[in-house]
Amino acid sequence: APTPAPTPVPTTAPTPAPTLVPTVEPTPEPTAEPTVTPTETPTVFFAPSTTGPALVNVGDGLSSYNLCQGNCNIDADCAGDLVCFRSDVEGGSVPGCSGVTEGTTNYCFTPTVHTGNFPLILIGNGLDHGSYGECQGDCDSDLDCNGDHLVCFQRDSSSTAPVPGCDGNGIGGKDYCYNPVATTPAPTPAPTPAPTPVPTTAPTPAPT
């Protein structure tokens, strides 16, 4: 059966009663107290190492800290070729040492064994051109560095800015040779351009 014809009477007008007015009570004002400021130093937890000598703070101001001992201030405070590992957090870890750090205590460690980088070593000033190897100082220009890729990393007076590819702080204000090629990340390879689609050659009509 066909659909019934619509009624000629129009749809009833909407009810004259308006939509209920929302409550006049405003949303409660936010609290005047600001959000509690986060702690200045976040709590950081590290999984302590279980290999190597235990980290020990043997005191300040000593002249020869052994492996995994603190509290050193500069590399010269460490015995032999050890360098001073700067610790900034409570409960951190030091490569090659077991246990965790105590606050900002700095510890002596052997970087070449655990990171593959040479430690910063001061072998003298004013040596002949080509006398300084990687992470050695105090160089004055790139000509002082030994090798085609080494250049002299210049630091401001008393600066202990990190030297790329080298471990430790070295002596403040001294300049050290480093390899910028080894520390520069490889460029992102360019994407392969999409080949131009070859149109399909229309086949030769078969003879009749």
Coordinates of N, CA and C in Angstrom, one line a residue:
A1 N 0.8 -1.2 0.0 CA 0.0 0.0 0.0 C 0.9 1.2 0.0
P2 N 0.4 2.3 -0.7 CA 1.3 3.5 -0.8 C 1.3 4.2 0.6
T3 N 2.4 5.0 0.8 CA 2.5 5.7 2.0 C 1.4 6.7 2.1
P4 N 0.8 6.8 3.3 CA -0.4 7.8 3.5 C 0.1 9.2 3.2
A5 N -0.8 10.0 2.6 CA -0.4 11.4 2.3 C -0.3 12.1 3.6
P6 N 0.6 13.1 3.6 CA 0.8 13.8 4.9 C -0.4 14.6 5.3
T7 N -0.7 14.7 6.5 CA -1.8 15.4 7.0 C -1.7 16.9 6.6
P8 N -2.8 17.5 6.2 CA -2.7 19.0 5.8 C -2.5 19.9 7.0
V9 N -2.8 19.3 8.2 CA -2.6 20.2 9.4 C -1.1 20.3 9.7
P10 N -0.6 21.5 9.8 CA 0.9 21.6 10.1 C 1.2 21.0 11.5
T11 N 2.5 20.8 11.6 CA 3.0 20.3 12.9 C 2.7 21.3 14.0
T12 N 2.3 20.8 15.2 CA 2.0 21.7 16.3 C 3.2 22.5 16.6
A13 N 3.0 23.8 16.9 CA 4.0 24.7 17.2 C 4.7 24.3 18.5
P14 N 6.0 24.5 18.6 CA 6.7 24.1 19.9 C 6.0 24.7 21.1
T15 N 6.2 24.1 22.2 CA 5.6 24.6 23.4 C 6.1 26.0 23.7
P16 N 5.3 26.9 24.2 CA 5.7 28.3 24.4 C 6.6 28.4 25.6
A17 N 6.6 27.3 26.5 CA 7.5 27.4 27.7 C 8.9 27.3 27.3
P18 N 9.7 28.3 27.6 CA 11.1 28.2 27.2 C 11.9 27.1 28.0
T19 N 13.1 26.9 27.5 CA 14.0 25.9 28.1 C 14.3 26.4 29.5
L20 N 14.4 25.5 30.5 CA 14.6 25.9 31.8 C 15.9 26.7 31.9
V21 N 15.9 27.8 32.7 CA 17.1 28.6 32.8 C 18.1 27.9 33.7
P22 N 19.4 27.9 33.3 CA 20.4 27.2 34.1 C 20.4 27.8 35.5
T23 N 20.9 27.0 36.4 CA 21.0 27.5 37.8 C 21.8 28.8 37.8
V24 N 21.3 29.7 38.7 CA 22.0 31.0 38.8 C 23.2 30.9 39.6
E25 N 23.4 29.7 40.4 CA 24.7 29.6 41.1 C 25.8 29.4 40.2
P26 N 26.8 30.2 40.3 CA 27.9 30.1 39.3 C 28.8 28.9 39.8
T27 N 29.6 28.5 38.8 CA 30.6 27.4 39.1 C 31.5 27.9 40.2
P28 N 31.8 27.1 41.2 CA 32.7 27.5 42.3 C 34.0 28.1 41.8
E29 N 34.5 29.2 42.3 CA 35.7 29.8 41.9 C 36.9 28.9 42.2
P30 N 37.9 28.9 41.4 CA 39.1 28.0 41.7 C 39.7 28.6 43.0
T31 N 40.4 27.7 43.7 CA 41.0 28.0 44.9 C 42.1 29.1 44.7
A32 N 42.2 30.0 45.6 CA 43.2 31.1 45.5 C 44.6 30.6 45.7
E33 N 44.7 29.4 46.4 CA 46.0 28.8 46.6 C 46.5 28.2 45.3
P34 N 47.7 28.6 44.9 CA 48.3 28.0 43.7 C 48.6 26.6 43.9
T35 N 48.8 25.8 42.8 CA 49.3 24.5 42.8 C 50.6 24.4 43.5
V36 N 50.8 23.4 44.3 CA 52.1 23.3 45.0 C 53.2 23.2 44.1
T37 N 54.2 24.0 44.3 CA 55.4 24.0 43.4 C 56.1 22.7 43.4
P38 N 56.5 22.1 42.3 CA 57.2 20.9 42.3 C 58.6 21.0 43.0
T39 N 59.1 19.9 43.4 CA 60.4 20.0 44.1 C 61.5 20.5 43.0
E40 N 62.4 21.3 43.5 CA 63.4 21.8 42.6 C 64.2 20.8 41.9
T41 N 64.6 19.7 42.7 CA 65.4 18.6 42.1 C 64.5 17.4 42.1
P42 N 64.1 16.8 41.0 CA 63.3 15.6 41.0 C 64.0 14.4 41.6
T43 N 63.3 13.5 42.1 CA 63.8 12.3 42.7 C 64.1 11.4 41.6
V44 N 65.3 10.9 41.5 CA 65.7 10.0 40.4 C 66.2 8.7 41.0
F45 N 65.7 7.6 40.5 CA 66.1 6.3 41.0 C 66.9 5.6 39.9
F46 N 68.0 5.0 40.3 CA 68.8 4.2 39.3 C 68.9 2.8 39.9
A47 N 69.1 1.9 38.9 CA 69.4 0.5 39.3 C 70.8 0.4 39.7
P48 N 71.2 0.2 40.9 CA 72.6 0.2 41.3 C 73.4 -0.9 40.6
S49 N 74.6 -0.6 40.2 CA 75.5 -1.6 39.6 C 75.9 -2.7 40.6
T50 N 76.1 -3.9 40.2 CA 76.5 -4.9 41.1 C 77.9 -5.4 40.8
T51 N 78.6 -4.7 39.9 CA 79.9 -5.1 39.6 C 80.9 -4.0 39.9
G52 N 82.1 -4.4 40.1 CA 83.2 -3.4 40.4 C 83.2 -3.0 41.9
P53 N 84.3 -2.2 42.2 CA 84.4 -1.8 43.6 C 83.2 -1.0 44.1
A54 N 82.9 -1.0 45.4 CA 81.8 -0.2 45.9 C 82.2 1.2 46.0
L55 N 81.2 2.1 45.7 CA 81.4 3.5 45.8 C 81.6 3.9 47.3
V56 N 82.6 4.6 47.6 CA 82.9 5.0 49.0 C 83.3 6.5 49.0
N57 N 82.7 7.2 49.9 CA 83.1 8.6 50.2 C 84.1 8.6 51.3
V58 N 85.4 8.8 51.0 CA 86.4 8.8 52.0 C 86.8 10.2 52.5
G59 N 86.0 11.2 52.0 CA 86.3 12.5 52.6 C 86.7 13.5 51.5
D60 N 86.7 14.8 51.9 CA 87.1 15.9 51.0 C 88.6 16.3 51.2
G61 N 89.1 16.9 50.1 CA 90.4 17.5 50.2 C 91.6 16.5 50.1
L62 N 91.4 15.3 49.8 CA 92.5 14.4 49.7 C 93.2 14.6 48.3
S63 N 94.4 14.0 48.2 CA 95.2 14.3 47.0 C 95.2 13.1 46.0
S64 N 94.8 11.9 46.5 CA 94.9 10.8 45.6 C 93.8 9.8 45.9
Y65 N 92.6 10.0 45.2 CA 91.5 9.1 45.4 C 91.7 7.9 44.5
N66 N 91.4 6.7 45.0 CA 91.5 5.5 44.2 C 90.1 5.2 43.5
L67 N 90.1 4.1 42.7 CA 88.9 3.8 41.9 C 87.7 3.7 42.8
C68 N 86.6 4.4 42.4 CA 85.3 4.4 43.0 C 85.3 5.1 44.4
Q69 N 86.4 5.9 44.6 CA 86.4 6.7 45.9 C 86.1 8.2 45.6
G70 N 85.5 8.8 46.6 CA 85.2 10.2 46.5 C 85.5 10.9 47.8
N71 N 85.5 12.2 47.9 CA 84.9 13.2 47.0 C 85.9 14.0 46.3
C72 N 86.2 13.6 45.0 CA 87.1 14.4 44.2 C 86.5 15.7 43.7
N73 N 87.3 16.6 43.3 CA 86.9 17.9 42.7 C 87.3 18.0 41.3
I74 N 88.5 17.6 41.0 CA 89.1 17.7 39.6 C 89.8 16.4 39.3
D75 N 90.1 16.1 38.1 CA 90.8 14.9 37.7 C 92.1 14.7 38.4
A76 N 92.8 15.8 38.7 CA 94.1 15.7 39.3 C 94.0 15.1 40.7
D77 N 92.8 15.1 41.3 CA 92.6 14.5 42.6 C 92.6 13.0 42.6
C78 N 92.5 12.4 41.4 CA 92.4 10.9 41.2 C 93.8 10.3 41.0
A79 N 94.0 9.1 41.4 CA 95.2 8.4 41.3 C 95.4 8.0 39.8
G80 N 96.6 8.0 39.3 CA 96.9 7.5 38.0 C 96.1 8.1 36.9
D81 N 95.6 7.3 36.0 CA 94.8 7.8 34.9 C 93.3 7.9 35.2
L82 N 92.9 7.8 36.4 CA 91.5 7.9 36.8 C 91.1 9.3 36.6
V83 N 89.8 9.5 36.3 CA 89.2 10.8 36.2 C 88.0 11.0 37.1
C84 N 87.7 12.2 37.4 CA 86.6 12.6 38.4 C 85.3 12.6 37.7
F85 N 84.4 11.7 38.1 CA 83.1 11.5 37.6 C 82.2 12.5 38.4
R86 N 81.6 13.5 37.7 CA 80.7 14.5 38.4 C 79.3 13.9 38.6
S87 N 78.9 13.9 39.9 CA 77.6 13.4 40.2 C 76.7 14.5 40.6
D88 N 75.5 14.5 40.0 CA 74.5 15.6 40.3 C 73.3 15.2 41.0
V89 N 73.1 13.9 41.2 CA 71.9 13.4 41.9 C 72.2 12.4 43.0
E90 N 71.3 12.3 43.9 CA 71.3 11.3 44.9 C 70.9 9.9 44.3
G91 N 71.7 8.9 44.6 CA 71.3 7.6 44.1 C 71.6 7.3 42.6
G92 N 72.6 8.0 42.1 CA 73.1 7.8 40.7 C 74.1 6.6 40.7
S93 N 74.5 6.3 39.5 CA 75.5 5.2 39.3 C 76.7 5.7 38.6
V94 N 77.8 5.1 38.9 CA 79.1 5.5 38.3 C 79.6 4.3 37.5
P95 N 80.0 4.4 36.2 CA 80.4 3.3 35.4 C 81.6 2.5 36.1
G96 N 81.4 1.2 36.1 CA 82.5 0.4 36.7 C 82.5 0.3 38.2
C97 N 81.5 0.9 38.9 CA 81.5 0.9 40.4 C 80.1 0.4 40.8
S98 N 80.1 -0.4 41.9 CA 78.9 -0.9 42.4 C 78.3 0.1 43.5
G99 N 77.0 0.0 43.7 CA 76.3 0.9 44.6 C 75.9 2.2 44.0
V100 N 75.4 3.1 44.8 CA 74.9 4.4 44.2 C 75.5 5.6 44.9
T101 N 75.4 6.7 44.2 CA 76.1 7.9 44.7 C 75.4 8.5 45.9
E102 N 76.2 9.3 46.7 CA 75.6 10.0 47.8 C 75.5 11.5 47.5
G103 N 74.3 11.9 47.2 CA 74.1 13.4 46.8 C 75.0 13.8 45.7
T104 N 75.8 14.9 46.0 CA 76.7 15.4 44.9 C 78.1 15.0 45.1
T105 N 78.4 13.9 45.8 CA 79.7 13.4 45.9 C 80.2 12.9 44.5
N106 N 81.5 13.3 44.2 CA 82.1 12.9 42.9 C 83.1 11.8 43.2
Y107 N 83.2 10.9 42.2 CA 84.0 9.7 42.4 C 85.0 9.5 41.3
C108 N 86.1 8.9 41.6 CA 87.1 8.6 40.5 C 86.8 7.3 39.9
F109 N 86.9 7.3 38.5 CA 86.6 6.0 37.8 C 87.5 6.0 36.5
T110 N 87.5 4.8 35.9 CA 88.3 4.6 34.7 C 87.4 4.7 33.5
P111 N 87.4 5.8 32.7 CA 86.5 6.0 31.6 C 86.8 5.1 30.4
T112 N 88.1 4.8 30.2 CA 88.4 4.1 29.0 C 87.9 2.7 29.0
V113 N 87.8 2.1 30.2 CA 87.3 0.7 30.3 C 85.8 0.6 30.0
H114 N 85.1 1.7 30.3 CA 83.6 1.5 30.3 C 82.9 2.3 29.2
T115 N 83.6 3.3 28.7 CA 82.9 4.1 27.7 C 83.6 4.1 26.3
G116 N 84.8 3.7 26.2 CA 85.5 3.7 25.0 C 86.2 5.0 24.6
N117 N 85.9 6.0 25.4 CA 86.5 7.4 25.2 C 87.8 7.5 26.0
F118 N 88.7 8.3 25.4 CA 90.0 8.6 26.2 C 89.6 9.7 27.2
P119 N 90.4 9.6 28.4 CA 90.2 10.7 29.3 C 91.0 11.9 28.9
L120 N 90.6 13.1 29.3 CA 91.3 14.3 29.1 C 92.6 14.3 29.9
I121 N 93.7 14.5 29.2 CA 95.0 14.4 29.9 C 95.8 15.7 29.4
L122 N 96.4 16.3 30.4 CA 97.3 17.5 30.1 C 98.7 17.0 30.1
I123 N 99.3 17.0 28.9 CA 100.7 16.5 28.7 C 101.7 17.7 28.6
G124 N 101.2 18.9 28.6 CA 102.2 20.0 28.5 C 101.6 21.2 27.7
N125 N 102.4 22.3 27.7 CA 102.0 23.4 26.9 C 103.1 23.9 26.0
G126 N 102.8 24.4 24.8 CA 103.8 24.9 23.9 C 104.7 23.8 23.3
L127 N 104.1 22.6 23.1 CA 104.9 21.5 22.5 C 104.9 21.7 21.0
D128 N 105.7 21.0 20.3 CA 105.8 21.1 18.8 C 104.4 20.8 18.1
H129 N 104.3 21.2 16.9 CA 103.1 20.9 16.1 C 103.0 19.4 16.0
G130 N 101.7 18.9 16.1 CA 101.5 17.5 15.9 C 101.8 16.6 17.1
S131 N 102.0 17.3 18.3 CA 102.4 16.5 19.5 C 101.3 16.0 20.3
Y132 N 100.1 16.5 20.1 CA 98.9 16.2 21.0 C 98.0 15.2 20.3
G133 N 97.8 14.1 21.0 CA 96.9 13.1 20.5 C 95.4 13.4 20.9
E134 N 94.5 12.5 20.6 CA 93.1 12.7 21.0 C 92.9 12.8 22.5
C135 N 92.2 13.9 22.9 CA 91.9 14.2 24.3 C 93.1 14.6 25.1
Q136 N 94.2 15.0 24.4 CA 95.4 15.5 25.0 C 95.5 17.1 24.9
G137 N 96.1 17.7 25.9 CA 96.2 19.2 25.8 C 97.5 19.6 26.6
D138 N 97.9 20.8 26.5 CA 97.1 22.0 26.2 C 97.5 22.5 24.8
C139 N 96.7 22.3 23.8 CA 96.9 22.7 22.4 C 96.6 24.2 22.3
D140 N 97.1 24.8 21.3 CA 96.8 26.2 21.0 C 96.1 26.4 19.6
S141 N 96.3 25.5 18.7 CA 95.7 25.5 17.4 C 95.6 24.1 16.8
D142 N 94.9 24.0 15.7 CA 94.6 22.7 15.1 C 96.0 22.1 14.7
L143 N 97.0 22.9 14.4 CA 98.3 22.4 13.9 C 99.0 21.6 15.0
D144 N 98.6 21.9 16.3 CA 99.2 21.2 17.4 C 98.8 19.7 17.5
C145 N 97.6 19.4 16.9 CA 97.0 18.1 17.1 C 97.6 17.1 16.1
N146 N 97.8 15.9 16.5 CA 98.4 14.8 15.7 C 97.3 14.1 14.9
G147 N 97.4 14.1 13.6 CA 96.4 13.4 12.8 C 95.6 14.3 11.9
D148 N 95.1 13.8 10.9 CA 94.3 14.6 9.9 C 93.0 15.1 10.4
H149 N 92.4 14.3 11.3 CA 91.0 14.6 11.8 C 90.9 15.4 13.1
L150 N 92.0 15.4 13.8 CA 92.0 16.1 15.1 C 92.1 17.6 15.0
V151 N 91.3 18.3 15.9 CA 91.3 19.7 15.9 C 91.4 20.1 17.4
C152 N 91.8 21.4 17.6 CA 91.9 21.9 19.0 C 90.6 22.4 19.5
F153 N 90.1 21.9 20.6 CA 88.8 22.3 21.2 C 89.2 23.5 22.2
Q154 N 88.8 24.7 21.8 CA 89.2 25.9 22.6 C 88.2 26.1 23.8
R155 N 88.7 26.3 25.0 CA 87.8 26.6 26.1 C 88.2 27.9 26.7
D156 N 87.2 28.6 27.3 CA 87.5 29.9 27.9 C 88.3 29.7 29.2
S157 N 88.8 30.8 29.7 CA 89.6 30.7 30.9 C 88.8 30.1 32.1
S158 N 89.4 29.1 32.7 CA 88.8 28.3 33.8 C 87.6 27.5 33.4
S159 N 87.2 27.4 32.2 CA 86.1 26.6 31.7 C 86.4 25.2 31.8
T160 N 85.4 24.4 32.2 CA 85.6 22.9 32.2 C 84.5 22.3 31.3
A161 N 84.2 23.1 30.2 CA 83.2 22.6 29.3 C 83.5 21.2 28.7
P162 N 82.6 20.3 28.5 CA 82.9 19.0 28.0 C 83.5 19.0 26.7
V163 N 84.5 18.2 26.5 CA 85.2 18.1 25.2 C 84.6 16.9 24.4
P164 N 84.0 17.1 23.3 CA 83.3 16.0 22.6 C 84.2 14.7 22.4
G165 N 83.6 13.6 22.8 CA 84.4 12.3 22.6 C 85.4 12.0 23.6
C166 N 85.5 12.9 24.7 CA 86.5 12.7 25.7 C 85.8 12.6 27.1
D167 N 86.4 11.9 28.0 CA 85.9 11.8 29.4 C 86.6 12.6 30.4
G168 N 85.9 13.0 31.4 CA 86.5 13.8 32.5 C 86.4 15.3 32.2
N169 N 86.9 16.1 33.1 CA 86.8 17.5 33.1 C 88.1 18.2 32.6
G170 N 89.2 17.5 32.8 CA 90.5 18.1 32.4 C 90.8 19.3 33.4
I171 N 91.7 20.1 33.0 CA 92.1 21.2 33.8 C 91.3 22.5 33.2
G172 N 90.7 23.2 34.1 CA 89.9 24.4 33.7 C 90.7 25.3 32.8
G173 N 90.1 25.7 31.7 CA 90.8 26.7 30.8 C 91.8 26.1 29.8
K174 N 92.1 24.8 29.9 CA 93.0 24.2 29.0 C 92.3 23.6 27.8
D175 N 93.0 23.6 26.7 CA 92.4 23.2 25.4 C 92.9 21.8 25.0
Y176 N 92.0 21.0 24.4 CA 92.4 19.6 24.1 C 92.0 19.3 22.7
C177 N 92.8 18.4 22.1 CA 92.5 17.9 20.8 C 91.4 16.8 20.8
Y178 N 90.5 16.9 19.8 CA 89.5 15.9 19.7 C 89.1 15.7 18.2
N179 N 88.3 14.6 18.0 CA 88.0 14.2 16.6 C 86.6 14.6 16.3
P180 N 86.3 15.7 15.6 CA 85.0 16.1 15.3 C 84.2 15.2 14.4
V181 N 85.0 14.4 13.6 CA 84.3 13.5 12.7 C 83.7 12.4 13.4
A182 N 84.3 11.9 14.5 CA 83.8 10.8 15.3 C 82.6 11.2 16.1
T183 N 82.4 12.5 16.4 CA 81.3 13.0 17.3 C 80.2 13.6 16.5
T184 N 80.4 13.8 15.2 CA 79.3 14.4 14.3 C 78.4 13.3 13.8
P185 N 77.1 13.3 14.1 CA 76.2 12.3 13.7 C 76.1 12.3 12.2
A186 N 75.9 11.1 11.6 CA 75.8 10.9 10.2 C 74.5 11.6 9.7
P187 N 74.6 12.3 8.5 CA 73.4 12.9 8.0 C 72.3 11.9 7.6
T188 N 71.1 12.4 7.7 CA 70.0 11.5 7.4 C 70.0 11.3 5.9
P189 N 70.0 10.0 5.4 CA 70.1 9.8 4.0 C 68.9 10.3 3.3
A190 N 69.1 10.9 2.1 CA 68.0 11.4 1.3 C 67.1 10.3 0.8
P191 N 65.8 10.6 0.8 CA 64.9 9.5 0.4 C 65.1 9.2 -1.1
T192 N 64.9 8.0 -1.5 CA 65.0 7.6 -2.9 C 63.8 8.2 -3.7
P193 N 64.1 8.9 -4.7 CA 63.0 9.5 -5.5 C 62.2 8.4 -6.1
A194 N 60.9 8.6 -6.2 CA 60.0 7.6 -6.8 C 60.3 7.5 -8.3
P195 N 60.4 6.3 -8.9 CA 60.7 6.3 -10.3 C 59.5 6.8 -11.1
T196 N 59.7 7.3 -12.3 CA 58.7 7.8 -13.2 C 58.0 6.5 -13.8
P197 N 56.7 6.4 -13.6 CA 56.0 5.2 -14.2 C 56.1 5.2 -15.7
V198 N 56.5 4.0 -16.2 CA 56.7 3.9 -17.7 C 55.3 3.5 -18.2
P199 N 54.8 4.3 -19.2 CA 53.5 3.9 -19.8 C 53.6 2.6 -20.5
T200 N 52.5 1.9 -20.4 CA 52.4 0.6 -21.1 C 52.2 0.8 -22.6
T201 N 53.1 0.1 -23.3 CA 53.0 0.3 -24.8 C 51.8 -0.5 -25.3
A202 N 51.0 0.1 -26.1 CA 49.9 -0.6 -26.7 C 50.4 -1.7 -27.6
P203 N 49.8 -2.9 -27.5 CA 50.3 -4.0 -28.3 C 50.0 -3.8 -29.8
T204 N 50.8 -4.3 -30.7 CA 50.5 -4.3 -32.1 C 49.3 -5.1 -32.4
P205 N 48.3 -4.6 -33.1 CA 47.2 -5.5 -33.5 C 47.6 -6.7 -34.3
A206 N 47.0 -7.8 -33.9 CA 47.3 -9.1 -34.6 C 46.8 -9.0 -36.0
P207 N 47.5 -9.5 -37.0 CA 46.9 -9.5 -38.4 C 45.7 -10.3 -38.5
T208 N 44.8 -9.9 -39.3 CA 43.6 -10.7 -39.5 C 43.8 -12.0 -40.3

